[in-house]
mmCIF file of C-alpha atoms in Angstrom:
data_model
loop_
_atom_site.group_PDB
_atom_site.id
_atom_site.type_symbol
_atom_site.label_atom_id
_atom_site.label_comp_id
_atom_site.label_asym_id
_atom_site.label_seq_id
_atom_site.Cartn_x
_atom_site.Cartn_y
_atom_site.Cartn_z
ATOM 1 C CA UNK A 1 140.646 121.691 52.790
ATOM 2 C CA UNK A 2 138.201 124.660 54.520
ATOM 3 C CA UNK A 3 138.576 125.936 58.158
ATOM 4 C CA UNK A 4 135.264 125.138 60.066
ATOM 5 C CA UNK A 5 132.822 128.540 60.411
ATOM 6 C CA UNK A 6 133.150 129.916 64.012
ATOM 7 C CA UNK A 7 129.389 131.179 63.544
ATOM 8 C CA UNK A 8 128.570 127.632 63.709
ATOM 9 C CA UNK A 9 130.387 126.413 66.127
ATOM 10 C CA UNK A 10 129.586 129.139 69.189
ATOM 11 C CA UNK A 11 125.967 127.535 67.826
ATOM 12 C CA UNK A 12 126.604 124.219 68.091
ATOM 13 C CA UNK A 13 127.932 124.776 71.586
ATOM 14 C CA UNK A 14 125.230 127.269 72.726
ATOM 15 C CA UNK A 15 122.502 123.887 71.403
ATOM 16 C CA UNK A 16 124.321 121.788 73.520
ATOM 17 C CA UNK A 17 124.388 123.700 76.505
ATOM 18 C CA UNK A 18 120.660 124.480 75.614
ATOM 19 C CA UNK A 19 120.317 120.954 75.098
ATOM 20 C CA UNK A 20 122.097 119.940 78.503
ATOM 21 C CA UNK A 21 120.554 122.784 80.956
ATOM 22 C CA UNK A 22 116.480 121.040 79.217
ATOM 23 C CA UNK A 23 118.017 117.333 80.723
ATOM 24 C CA UNK A 24 118.709 118.769 84.117
ATOM 25 C CA UNK A 25 116.865 116.569 86.897
ATOM 26 C CA UNK A 26 115.893 118.680 89.403
ATOM 27 C CA UNK A 27 116.765 117.702 93.303
ATOM 28 C CA UNK A 28 115.642 114.710 95.135
ATOM 29 C CA UNK A 29 113.400 115.851 98.173
ATOM 30 C CA UNK A 30 112.914 112.569 101.138
ATOM 31 C CA UNK A 31 110.200 111.885 102.622
ATOM 32 C CA UNK A 32 109.755 110.578 106.210
ATOM 33 C CA UNK A 33 107.007 109.026 107.950
ATOM 34 C CA UNK A 34 106.624 110.032 111.590
ATOM 35 C CA UNK A 35 104.942 108.387 114.771
ATOM 36 C CA UNK A 36 102.929 110.259 116.610
ATOM 37 C CA UNK A 37 103.628 108.622 120.268
ATOM 38 C CA UNK A 38 107.230 109.694 122.222
ATOM 39 C CA UNK A 39 108.354 106.494 123.666
ATOM 40 C CA UNK A 40 106.924 105.349 127.346
ATOM 41 C CA UNK A 41 109.563 106.300 130.433
ATOM 42 C CA UNK A 42 109.156 102.547 131.869
ATOM 43 C CA UNK A 43 108.543 99.100 129.931
ATOM 44 C CA UNK A 44 105.836 97.846 132.209
ATOM 45 C CA UNK A 45 104.115 96.747 129.546
ATOM 46 C CA UNK A 46 103.876 93.792 127.214
ATOM 47 C CA UNK A 47 106.344 92.531 124.858
ATOM 48 C CA UNK A 48 105.624 92.838 120.957
ATOM 49 C CA UNK A 49 106.716 91.309 117.807
ATOM 50 C CA UNK A 50 105.855 94.409 115.021
ATOM 51 C CA UNK A 51 106.203 92.817 111.092
ATOM 52 C CA UNK A 52 106.315 91.549 108.914
ATOM 53 C CA UNK A 53 104.065 94.038 107.117
ATOM 54 C CA UNK A 54 104.037 93.654 103.504
ATOM 55 C CA UNK A 55 102.807 96.500 100.555
ATOM 56 C CA UNK A 56 101.510 96.701 97.287
ATOM 57 C CA UNK A 57 104.115 96.011 94.469
ATOM 58 C CA UNK A 58 103.438 99.483 93.107
ATOM 59 C CA UNK A 59 104.586 100.884 96.563
ATOM 60 C CA UNK A 60 107.514 99.455 96.067
ATOM 61 C CA UNK A 61 109.145 101.862 94.937
ATOM 62 C CA UNK A 62 111.308 105.698 96.427
ATOM 63 C CA UNK A 63 109.484 107.522 94.380
ATOM 64 C CA UNK A 64 106.471 108.670 96.035
ATOM 65 C CA UNK A 65 102.702 107.172 94.336
ATOM 66 C CA UNK A 66 99.464 109.494 94.271
ATOM 67 C CA UNK A 67 96.559 108.565 92.194
ATOM 68 C CA UNK A 68 94.362 110.221 89.681
ATOM 69 C CA UNK A 69 91.429 108.307 91.833
ATOM 70 C CA UNK A 70 90.416 105.863 89.785
ATOM 71 C CA UNK A 71 93.350 103.202 88.340
ATOM 72 C CA UNK A 72 96.521 105.806 87.115
ATOM 73 C CA UNK A 73 99.208 106.418 89.052
ATOM 74 C CA UNK A 74 102.017 109.109 88.608
ATOM 75 C CA UNK A 75 104.940 108.069 89.963
ATOM 76 C CA UNK A 76 106.699 110.827 90.964
ATOM 77 C CA UNK A 77 111.080 111.322 90.334
ATOM 78 C CA UNK A 78 112.231 114.317 92.827
ATOM 79 C CA UNK A 79 109.865 113.016 95.642
ATOM 80 C CA UNK A 80 110.502 110.625 97.072
ATOM 81 C CA UNK A 81 111.038 108.523 100.534
ATOM 82 C CA UNK A 82 113.665 108.530 102.695
ATOM 83 C CA UNK A 83 114.029 104.312 103.706
ATOM 84 C CA UNK A 84 111.999 101.220 102.753
ATOM 85 C CA UNK A 85 108.196 101.920 102.890
ATOM 86 C CA UNK A 86 107.375 98.517 105.002
ATOM 87 C CA UNK A 87 110.196 99.649 107.069
ATOM 88 C CA UNK A 88 108.965 103.472 107.597
ATOM 89 C CA UNK A 89 105.945 101.728 108.561
ATOM 90 C CA UNK A 90 107.249 99.369 110.500
ATOM 91 C CA UNK A 91 109.412 101.647 112.468
ATOM 92 C CA UNK A 92 106.325 104.031 113.181
ATOM 93 C CA UNK A 93 103.827 101.520 114.049
ATOM 94 C CA UNK A 94 106.363 100.203 116.116
ATOM 95 C CA UNK A 95 107.113 103.754 118.041
ATOM 96 C CA UNK A 96 103.324 104.485 117.785
ATOM 97 C CA UNK A 97 102.824 100.927 119.772
ATOM 98 C CA UNK A 98 105.752 101.330 121.962
ATOM 99 C CA UNK A 99 103.572 104.856 123.603
ATOM 100 C CA UNK A 100 100.095 103.479 123.217
ATOM 101 C CA UNK A 101 101.250 100.330 124.886
ATOM 102 C CA UNK A 102 103.531 102.457 127.161
ATOM 103 C CA UNK A 103 106.210 99.248 126.950
ATOM 104 C CA UNK A 104 109.393 99.801 125.810
ATOM 105 C CA UNK A 105 110.032 95.880 124.779
ATOM 106 C CA UNK A 106 108.884 96.197 120.708
ATOM 107 C CA UNK A 107 110.964 93.756 118.714
ATOM 108 C CA UNK A 108 110.951 93.988 114.768
ATOM 109 C CA UNK A 109 110.139 91.208 112.773
ATOM 110 C CA UNK A 110 111.983 88.512 112.876
ATOM 111 C CA UNK A 111 113.469 88.239 116.287
ATOM 112 C CA UNK A 112 115.788 86.010 117.765
ATOM 113 C CA UNK A 113 113.621 82.343 118.888
ATOM 114 C CA UNK A 114 115.097 82.192 121.853
ATOM 115 C CA UNK A 115 114.198 86.071 123.283
ATOM 116 C CA UNK A 116 111.088 86.552 121.144
ATOM 117 C CA UNK A 117 108.310 88.390 122.201
ATOM 118 C CA UNK A 118 104.791 87.240 123.963
ATOM 119 C CA UNK A 119 102.879 88.339 121.389
ATOM 120 C CA UNK A 120 103.555 89.318 117.899
ATOM 121 C CA UNK A 121 101.303 91.135 115.158
ATOM 122 C CA UNK A 122 101.397 90.957 111.000
ATOM 123 C CA UNK A 123 100.034 93.456 109.018
ATOM 124 C CA UNK A 124 98.868 94.097 105.656
ATOM 125 C CA UNK A 125 99.197 97.358 103.417
ATOM 126 C CA UNK A 126 96.606 96.557 100.373
ATOM 127 C CA UNK A 127 96.685 100.203 99.754
ATOM 128 C CA UNK A 128 98.036 103.033 100.778
ATOM 129 C CA UNK A 129 96.715 106.242 97.948
ATOM 130 C CA UNK A 130 96.777 109.608 98.415
ATOM 131 C CA UNK A 131 94.342 111.761 95.656
ATOM 132 C CA UNK A 132 93.096 115.666 94.527
ATOM 133 C CA UNK A 133 91.452 115.022 98.056
ATOM 134 C CA UNK A 134 92.317 112.547 100.722
ATOM 135 C CA UNK A 135 95.064 109.553 101.877
ATOM 136 C CA UNK A 136 94.067 106.413 102.191
ATOM 137 C CA UNK A 137 94.886 103.298 104.081
ATOM 138 C CA UNK A 138 93.199 99.983 103.854
ATOM 139 C CA UNK A 139 94.693 97.451 106.266
ATOM 140 C CA UNK A 140 94.942 93.707 107.147
ATOM 141 C CA UNK A 141 95.907 93.040 110.533
ATOM 142 C CA UNK A 142 96.556 89.499 113.287
ATOM 143 C CA UNK A 143 97.214 90.181 116.621
ATOM 144 C CA UNK A 144 98.257 86.734 117.838
ATOM 145 C CA UNK A 145 100.298 84.503 121.180
ATOM 146 C CA UNK A 146 103.607 83.999 119.930
ATOM 147 C CA UNK A 147 103.628 81.224 122.017
ATOM 148 C CA UNK A 148 101.519 79.218 120.588
ATOM 149 C CA UNK A 149 100.132 80.965 117.576
ATOM 150 C CA UNK A 150 96.885 81.880 118.662
ATOM 151 C CA UNK A 151 94.753 84.442 117.084
ATOM 152 C CA UNK A 152 93.585 87.188 119.759
ATOM 153 C CA UNK A 153 92.355 89.117 116.899
ATOM 154 C CA UNK A 154 91.946 90.075 112.664
ATOM 155 C CA UNK A 155 90.784 92.741 111.376
ATOM 156 C CA UNK A 156 90.436 94.811 107.713
ATOM 157 C CA UNK A 157 89.688 98.233 108.094
ATOM 158 C CA UNK A 158 89.737 101.360 105.845
ATOM 159 C CA UNK A 159 90.711 104.502 107.403
ATOM 160 C CA UNK A 160 90.262 108.345 105.869
ATOM 161 C CA UNK A 161 93.071 111.423 106.332
ATOM 162 C CA UNK A 162 91.661 114.762 104.068
ATOM 163 C CA UNK A 163 93.876 116.509 101.701
ATOM 164 C CA UNK A 164 94.148 120.361 101.226
ATOM 165 C CA UNK A 165 93.270 120.190 97.373
ATOM 166 C CA UNK A 166 94.838 118.933 93.955
ATOM 167 C CA UNK A 167 97.692 120.860 94.903
ATOM 168 C CA UNK A 168 98.567 119.072 98.494
ATOM 169 C CA UNK A 169 102.612 118.897 98.922
ATOM 170 C CA UNK A 170 104.412 116.283 99.528
ATOM 171 C CA UNK A 171 105.478 116.387 102.701
ATOM 172 C CA UNK A 172 101.651 117.479 103.454
ATOM 173 C CA UNK A 173 100.723 113.239 101.849
ATOM 174 C CA UNK A 174 103.946 111.795 103.928
ATOM 175 C CA UNK A 175 102.123 113.645 107.619
ATOM 176 C CA UNK A 176 98.590 112.087 106.307
ATOM 177 C CA UNK A 177 100.046 108.825 105.738
ATOM 178 C CA UNK A 178 101.505 109.113 109.443
ATOM 179 C CA UNK A 179 98.320 110.193 111.054
ATOM 180 C CA UNK A 180 96.820 106.881 108.992
ATOM 181 C CA UNK A 181 99.232 104.778 110.457
ATOM 182 C CA UNK A 182 98.436 106.015 113.829
ATOM 183 C CA UNK A 183 94.720 105.059 113.552
ATOM 184 C CA UNK A 184 96.064 101.571 112.907
ATOM 185 C CA UNK A 185 98.114 101.857 115.063
ATOM 186 C CA UNK A 186 95.545 103.165 117.369
ATOM 187 C CA UNK A 187 93.018 99.522 116.871
ATOM 188 C CA UNK A 188 95.694 97.493 117.617
ATOM 189 C CA UNK A 189 96.637 98.548 120.961
ATOM 190 C CA UNK A 190 93.109 98.801 122.274
ATOM 191 C CA UNK A 191 92.717 95.183 120.665
ATOM 192 C CA UNK A 192 95.874 94.088 122.985
ATOM 193 C CA UNK A 193 94.860 96.221 126.327
ATOM 194 C CA UNK A 194 91.494 96.604 125.621
ATOM 195 C CA UNK A 195 89.677 99.501 128.021
ATOM 196 C CA UNK A 196 89.084 98.296 131.888
ATOM 197 C CA UNK A 197 84.738 97.752 132.281
ATOM 198 C CA UNK A 198 82.818 99.743 134.004
ATOM 199 C CA UNK A 199 82.213 99.471 137.664
#
């Protein structure tokens, strides 16, 4: 029985190490959405419930999704959301609305039936995309009074935010999405607390 050739053994080990190195996944980076408002000092504003917030199935994943501007999507493997996207949107809307409405009485859906807020807002995200030039949010929202389920305002709107170019970083996209959600928050807040009429 012949002995193994040491040269072949070393070549096989080197090849195995090379294949292993090529297959190594780069470490993931995690991103979050951020609110544009800070919490108010008092709780004088209205009691508002936020949610449910629904998102399209193509966005319901850890990896950040980018668009080619048409129908093709790219799902990042190493650029990920730090929390489920619908929960991040709910969190940011809650913080923004607390600041815009000057209230600390914000409750996420579902709320306790015996301690429910005065008003609720449901949000359906229809699109949240980033392509080579811009980030886009399309959302439908319903503001209603919880006691009698009466609708106070219902809107469908789209918002855009420019990006620096085709190589926009994931952090820039997360920041752009945060600004879009602030624009949505401003519209909701305006419907609940419209500006006073001029004298």
